[in-house]
Coordinates of C-alpha atoms and ligand atoms in Angstrom, one line a residue:
M1 CA -47.5 -47.3 -166.5
N2 CA -49.6 -49.4 -165.5
P3 CA -48.9 -52.3 -161.9
I4 CA -47.9 -54.9 -163.6
E5 CA -45.5 -52.9 -165.7
Q6 CA -44.4 -51.2 -162.4
F7 CA -43.6 -54.2 -160.7
D8 CA -41.2 -55.6 -163.6
Q9 CA -39.3 -52.2 -163.9
E10 CA -38.8 -52.3 -160.4
R11 CA -37.7 -55.6 -160.6
R12 CA -35.2 -54.5 -163.6
E13 CA -34.0 -52.0 -161.3
R14 CA -33.6 -54.5 -158.1
L15 CA -31.4 -56.7 -160.1
A16 CA -29.2 -54.5 -161.8
S17 CA -28.9 -52.8 -158.4
Y18 CA -27.6 -56.3 -157.3
A19 CA -24.7 -56.2 -160.3
Q20 CA -23.7 -53.2 -158.2
D21 CA -23.4 -54.3 -155.3
A22 CA -19.9 -55.7 -154.2
A23 CA -21.3 -56.3 -150.7
F24 CA -24.3 -58.9 -151.5
Q25 CA -22.2 -60.6 -154.3
A26 CA -19.4 -61.3 -152.2
L27 CA -21.6 -62.8 -149.3
S28 CA -23.6 -64.8 -151.7
R29 CA -20.1 -66.2 -153.4
D30 CA -18.6 -67.0 -149.9
W31 CA -22.7 -68.8 -148.5
L32 CA -22.4 -70.9 -152.0
Q33 CA -18.7 -71.6 -150.5
A34 CA -19.5 -72.9 -147.3
S35 CA -22.3 -74.1 -148.1
M36 CA -20.2 -76.1 -150.5
Q37 CA -18.5 -77.3 -147.8
R38 CA -21.2 -78.6 -145.7
K39 CA -22.9 -80.5 -148.7
Y40 CA -26.1 -78.5 -148.3
V41 CA -26.5 -79.4 -152.1
Y42 CA -27.2 -83.2 -151.3
N43 CA -30.1 -81.9 -148.9
F44 CA -33.4 -81.9 -150.4
D45 CA -36.0 -84.3 -152.8
W46 CA -38.2 -83.7 -155.5
L47 CA -41.6 -85.3 -154.6
G48 CA -39.7 -88.0 -153.0
R49 CA -36.7 -88.5 -155.2
P50 CA -33.4 -86.8 -154.0
I51 CA -32.5 -84.1 -156.0
I52 CA -28.7 -82.8 -156.1
Q53 CA -29.3 -78.8 -157.0
Y54 CA -29.7 -76.0 -154.8
P55 CA -33.5 -74.9 -154.4
Q56 CA -32.8 -71.5 -156.3
D57 CA -31.9 -73.2 -159.6
M58 CA -34.6 -75.7 -159.0
A59 CA -36.9 -71.8 -158.9
A60 CA -35.1 -71.1 -162.1
M61 CA -36.0 -74.5 -163.9
Q62 CA -39.6 -73.9 -163.4
E63 CA -38.9 -70.1 -164.8
L64 CA -37.5 -71.3 -167.9
V65 CA -39.4 -74.3 -168.9
W66 CA -43.1 -72.0 -168.4
R67 CA -41.0 -69.4 -170.5
V68 CA -39.7 -72.0 -173.0
K69 CA -42.7 -74.7 -172.6
P70 CA -40.7 -77.4 -174.5
D71 CA -41.8 -81.0 -175.5
L72 CA -38.6 -82.6 -174.8
I73 CA -36.2 -81.8 -171.5
I74 CA -32.6 -83.8 -172.0
E75 CA -30.6 -84.0 -169.0
T76 CA -27.1 -85.7 -168.9
G77 CA -26.6 -86.6 -164.9
I78 CA -29.2 -88.5 -163.6
A79 CA -27.8 -89.8 -160.4
H80 CA -30.7 -90.5 -158.2
G81 CA -33.5 -88.6 -160.6
G82 CA -34.5 -85.9 -158.5
S83 CA -33.9 -83.7 -161.7
L84 CA -35.7 -85.9 -164.2
V85 CA -38.4 -85.7 -161.3
L86 CA -38.7 -82.2 -161.4
S87 CA -38.5 -81.8 -165.2
A88 CA -41.1 -84.3 -165.6
S89 CA -43.3 -82.5 -163.0
L90 CA -43.0 -79.1 -164.5
L91 CA -43.8 -80.4 -167.9
A92 CA -47.0 -82.6 -166.3
L93 CA -48.1 -79.3 -165.5
L94 CA -48.1 -77.3 -168.5
D95 CA -49.5 -80.6 -169.5
M96 CA -52.5 -79.4 -166.9
C97 CA -52.6 -75.8 -168.1
D98 CA -52.8 -77.0 -171.7
A99 CA -55.8 -79.3 -170.6
M100 CA -57.3 -76.5 -168.2
E101 CA -57.2 -73.6 -170.9
A102 CA -58.6 -75.7 -173.8
G103 CA -61.3 -77.0 -171.5
T104 CA -60.2 -80.9 -172.0
A105 CA -59.8 -84.0 -169.8
I106 CA -56.4 -84.2 -168.6
D107 CA -54.8 -87.7 -169.7
P108 CA -51.0 -87.8 -168.1
R109 CA -49.9 -90.7 -170.3
A110 CA -51.0 -89.6 -173.6
S111 CA -48.7 -86.4 -172.8
R112 CA -46.2 -86.0 -175.8
R113 CA -43.9 -83.7 -173.0
K114 CA -40.5 -86.3 -172.0
V115 CA -37.8 -86.3 -170.1
L116 CA -34.9 -87.7 -172.0
G117 CA -32.0 -88.8 -169.1
I118 CA -28.8 -89.9 -169.6
D119 CA -26.0 -91.9 -167.0
I120 CA -23.0 -93.2 -167.3
D121 CA -24.5 -95.7 -164.5
I122 CA -28.3 -96.1 -163.3
R123 CA -27.9 -97.6 -159.6
A124 CA -30.3 -100.5 -159.6
H125 CA -31.9 -98.5 -156.6
N126 CA -32.3 -95.5 -158.5
R127 CA -33.2 -97.1 -161.2
Q128 CA -36.0 -98.9 -159.7
A129 CA -37.9 -96.3 -157.9
I130 CA -37.4 -93.8 -160.8
E131 CA -39.3 -96.7 -162.2
A132 CA -42.0 -96.5 -160.0
H133 CA -42.7 -93.1 -159.5
P134 CA -45.7 -91.7 -160.2
M135 CA -44.1 -89.3 -163.4
A136 CA -42.3 -92.2 -164.3
S137 CA -44.3 -92.6 -168.2
R138 CA -42.7 -89.4 -168.7
I139 CA -39.1 -90.3 -168.2
Q140 CA -36.9 -92.4 -170.6
M141 CA -33.0 -93.4 -169.4
I142 CA -30.4 -94.3 -171.7
Q143 CA -27.7 -95.0 -169.5
G144 CA -24.1 -94.7 -170.9
S145 CA -21.3 -91.8 -171.3
S146 CA -23.2 -88.7 -172.2
I147 CA -20.1 -88.4 -175.0
D148 CA -20.5 -91.8 -176.4
P149 CA -21.3 -91.3 -180.0
D150 CA -24.2 -94.5 -179.6
V151 CA -25.9 -92.8 -177.1
V152 CA -25.3 -89.1 -179.0
Q153 CA -26.9 -90.5 -181.5
Q154 CA -29.9 -92.6 -180.1
V155 CA -30.3 -89.1 -178.6
R156 CA -30.7 -87.2 -181.6
E157 CA -32.8 -89.4 -183.3
I158 CA -35.1 -89.2 -180.5
A159 CA -35.3 -85.4 -179.7
S160 CA -35.9 -85.4 -183.8
G161 CA -39.7 -86.3 -182.8
Y162 CA -40.0 -82.9 -180.8
S163 CA -40.5 -79.1 -181.4
R164 CA -39.4 -77.9 -178.5
V165 CA -36.3 -78.8 -176.9
L166 CA -34.5 -78.0 -173.9
V167 CA -31.2 -79.2 -172.4
C168 CA -29.7 -79.9 -169.4
L169 CA -25.7 -80.7 -168.5
D170 CA -24.8 -82.1 -164.9
S171 CA -22.9 -85.1 -165.5
M172 CA -19.1 -84.7 -165.5
H173 CA -17.8 -81.4 -164.8
T174 CA -14.4 -81.4 -166.8
H175 CA -14.1 -79.2 -169.3
A176 CA -13.2 -81.4 -172.4
H177 CA -16.4 -83.5 -171.6
V178 CA -18.8 -80.4 -171.3
L179 CA -17.0 -79.1 -174.2
Q180 CA -18.0 -81.8 -176.1
E181 CA -21.0 -82.5 -174.2
L182 CA -22.1 -78.2 -176.1
N183 CA -20.9 -79.9 -179.2
A184 CA -23.3 -82.7 -178.9
Y185 CA -26.1 -82.0 -177.6
A186 CA -26.4 -78.0 -177.9
P187 CA -27.6 -78.5 -181.3
L188 CA -30.8 -79.6 -180.3
V189 CA -31.8 -77.0 -178.0
T190 CA -34.1 -75.3 -180.4
P191 CA -34.6 -71.4 -181.0
G192 CA -35.3 -69.4 -177.7
S193 CA -35.2 -72.5 -175.8
Y194 CA -31.8 -72.9 -173.5
C195 CA -29.0 -75.3 -172.7
V196 CA -28.5 -74.8 -169.3
V197 CA -25.0 -75.9 -168.3
F198 CA -24.5 -76.7 -164.2
D199 CA -21.3 -76.4 -161.9
T200 CA -20.0 -73.5 -163.9
F201 CA -19.5 -72.2 -160.4
V202 CA -16.3 -74.4 -160.0
E203 CA -14.8 -71.9 -161.8
D204 CA -15.3 -69.0 -158.9
M205 CA -14.6 -71.3 -155.9
P206 CA -10.7 -71.2 -154.7
Q207 CA -8.4 -73.4 -156.4
G208 CA -8.7 -77.1 -155.0
F209 CA -11.6 -76.9 -154.1
F210 CA -12.7 -79.9 -154.9
A211 CA -9.8 -82.5 -154.2
D212 CA -11.5 -85.4 -154.7
R213 CA -12.5 -84.5 -158.1
P214 CA -11.0 -84.0 -161.5
W215 CA -12.1 -80.5 -162.3
D216 CA -10.7 -77.2 -161.0
V217 CA -10.2 -73.6 -161.3
G218 CA -9.2 -73.3 -165.3
N219 CA -11.0 -77.4 -166.0
N220 CA -14.6 -76.9 -165.7
P221 CA -17.9 -76.2 -167.5
K222 CA -18.0 -72.6 -167.1
T223 CA -14.6 -72.9 -169.3
A224 CA -15.9 -75.2 -171.5
V225 CA -18.7 -72.5 -171.9
H226 CA -16.3 -69.8 -173.0
E227 CA -14.5 -71.6 -175.5
W228 CA -18.0 -72.9 -176.7
L229 CA -19.3 -69.9 -176.9
A230 CA -17.2 -68.2 -178.8
R231 CA -17.5 -70.2 -181.9
N232 CA -21.0 -70.5 -181.7
P233 CA -22.8 -66.8 -181.6
S234 CA -26.6 -68.8 -181.9
F235 CA -26.6 -69.1 -177.9
E236 CA -26.4 -66.4 -175.1
V237 CA -25.2 -66.1 -171.9
D238 CA -28.9 -65.1 -170.1
R239 CA -27.6 -62.6 -167.2
N240 CA -31.0 -62.4 -165.8
C241 CA -30.8 -65.9 -164.3
P242 CA -27.4 -65.8 -162.3
A243 CA -28.7 -61.8 -161.3
Q244 CA -32.1 -62.9 -159.8
L245 CA -30.9 -65.8 -158.2
M246 CA -27.7 -64.4 -156.3
V247 CA -26.6 -68.3 -155.5
T248 CA -26.8 -70.5 -158.3
V249 CA -24.2 -73.4 -159.3
A250 CA -24.8 -72.0 -162.9
P251 CA -23.2 -68.5 -163.4
D252 CA -22.5 -67.9 -167.1
G253 CA -24.6 -71.3 -167.4
F254 CA -28.0 -70.6 -168.4
L255 CA -27.4 -70.8 -172.4
R256 CA -30.2 -69.3 -174.4
R257 CA -30.2 -69.9 -178.2
Q258 CA -31.3 -66.8 -180.3
T259 CA -34.4 -67.1 -182.5
N260 CA -32.8 -66.1 -185.6
Ligands
LIG301 C1 -24.1 -84.2 -159.8 S1 -24.9 -86.1 -160.7 C2 -26.3 -85.1 -162.0 C3 -27.5 -84.9 -160.6 C4 -29.1 -84.9 -160.8 N1 -29.2 -83.9 -162.1 C5 -29.6 -83.8 -160.1 O1 -30.4 -82.9 -160.1 O2 -30.2 -85.2 -158.6 C6 -23.8 -86.2 -161.7 C7 -23.9 -87.4 -162.4 O3 -23.7 -87.7 -163.8 C8 -23.1 -88.8 -163.8 N2 -22.2 -89.3 -164.6 C9 -21.1 -89.1 -164.7 N3 -19.9 -89.2 -165.9 C10 -20.8 -89.2 -166.9 C11 -21.0 -89.3 -168.4 N4 -19.6 -89.6 -168.6 N5 -21.8 -89.6 -169.4 C12 -22.9 -89.4 -168.2 N6 -23.1 -89.6 -167.0 C13 -22.4 -88.9 -166.2 C14 -23.1 -89.5 -162.5 O4 -23.6 -91.4 -162.6 C15 -23.8 -88.8 -161.7 O5 -25.1 -89.7 -161.6

């Protein structure tokens, strides 16, 4: 076995051991709960824009983008624009790698790789900051509900011009809403790519944990994912992502579309 294979095998064994490690699992769940109570998820920026994600999930996005090499990332839920800028910057790195491999000049404005964000309420100050960001030429935004048929139609039309599409759902986290988003956007995911459904962890928190929100145990992205997957066998849960992260808001939320 060469050193690379050995490293990979050790990693696989380590992840498998985490799955049997009740103490580490409990610590991770408790830490997620404690950090959520303390609004830790609001602590970070990506290239200057506030991003409402855990660093672990940002790292997972980097791995997925490298694996899939998408030319379009569709995101529901923009907020301050941090996740749009994260996705745009990862696409910029893909372009840079392509250019370096081909020995050509990098022209980010000529790139086909884009991010499409949808939000029901794009606040003026956020729109202004996103449009002024150096990554703005890669970012397109649609204001409207992600389940509005007109919005879905616009997204479908835009996506039809791309060949590798990755989707992230991070808007309204109720069962009914996420189920409709999955029905609308998961079919746009190209084979081998992913639909990442954020905030599935709500199902694993104590009942009433999000007292000021319409989602709770039994009514959240994870319950929607499970209902939707039962009818959509071409997608599977990638268990490797949460296994390596341990702390993630998306357990059972990394959905991979099979290649055949
Ligand atoms: C958790 S934030 C998104 C965070 C962002 N993805 C990030 O990582 O920085 C959720 C966003 O979803 C938006 N939202 C709520 N309901 C929506 C709907 N029906 N359609 C589209 N966006 C919605 C909210 O306005 C809010 O900006």
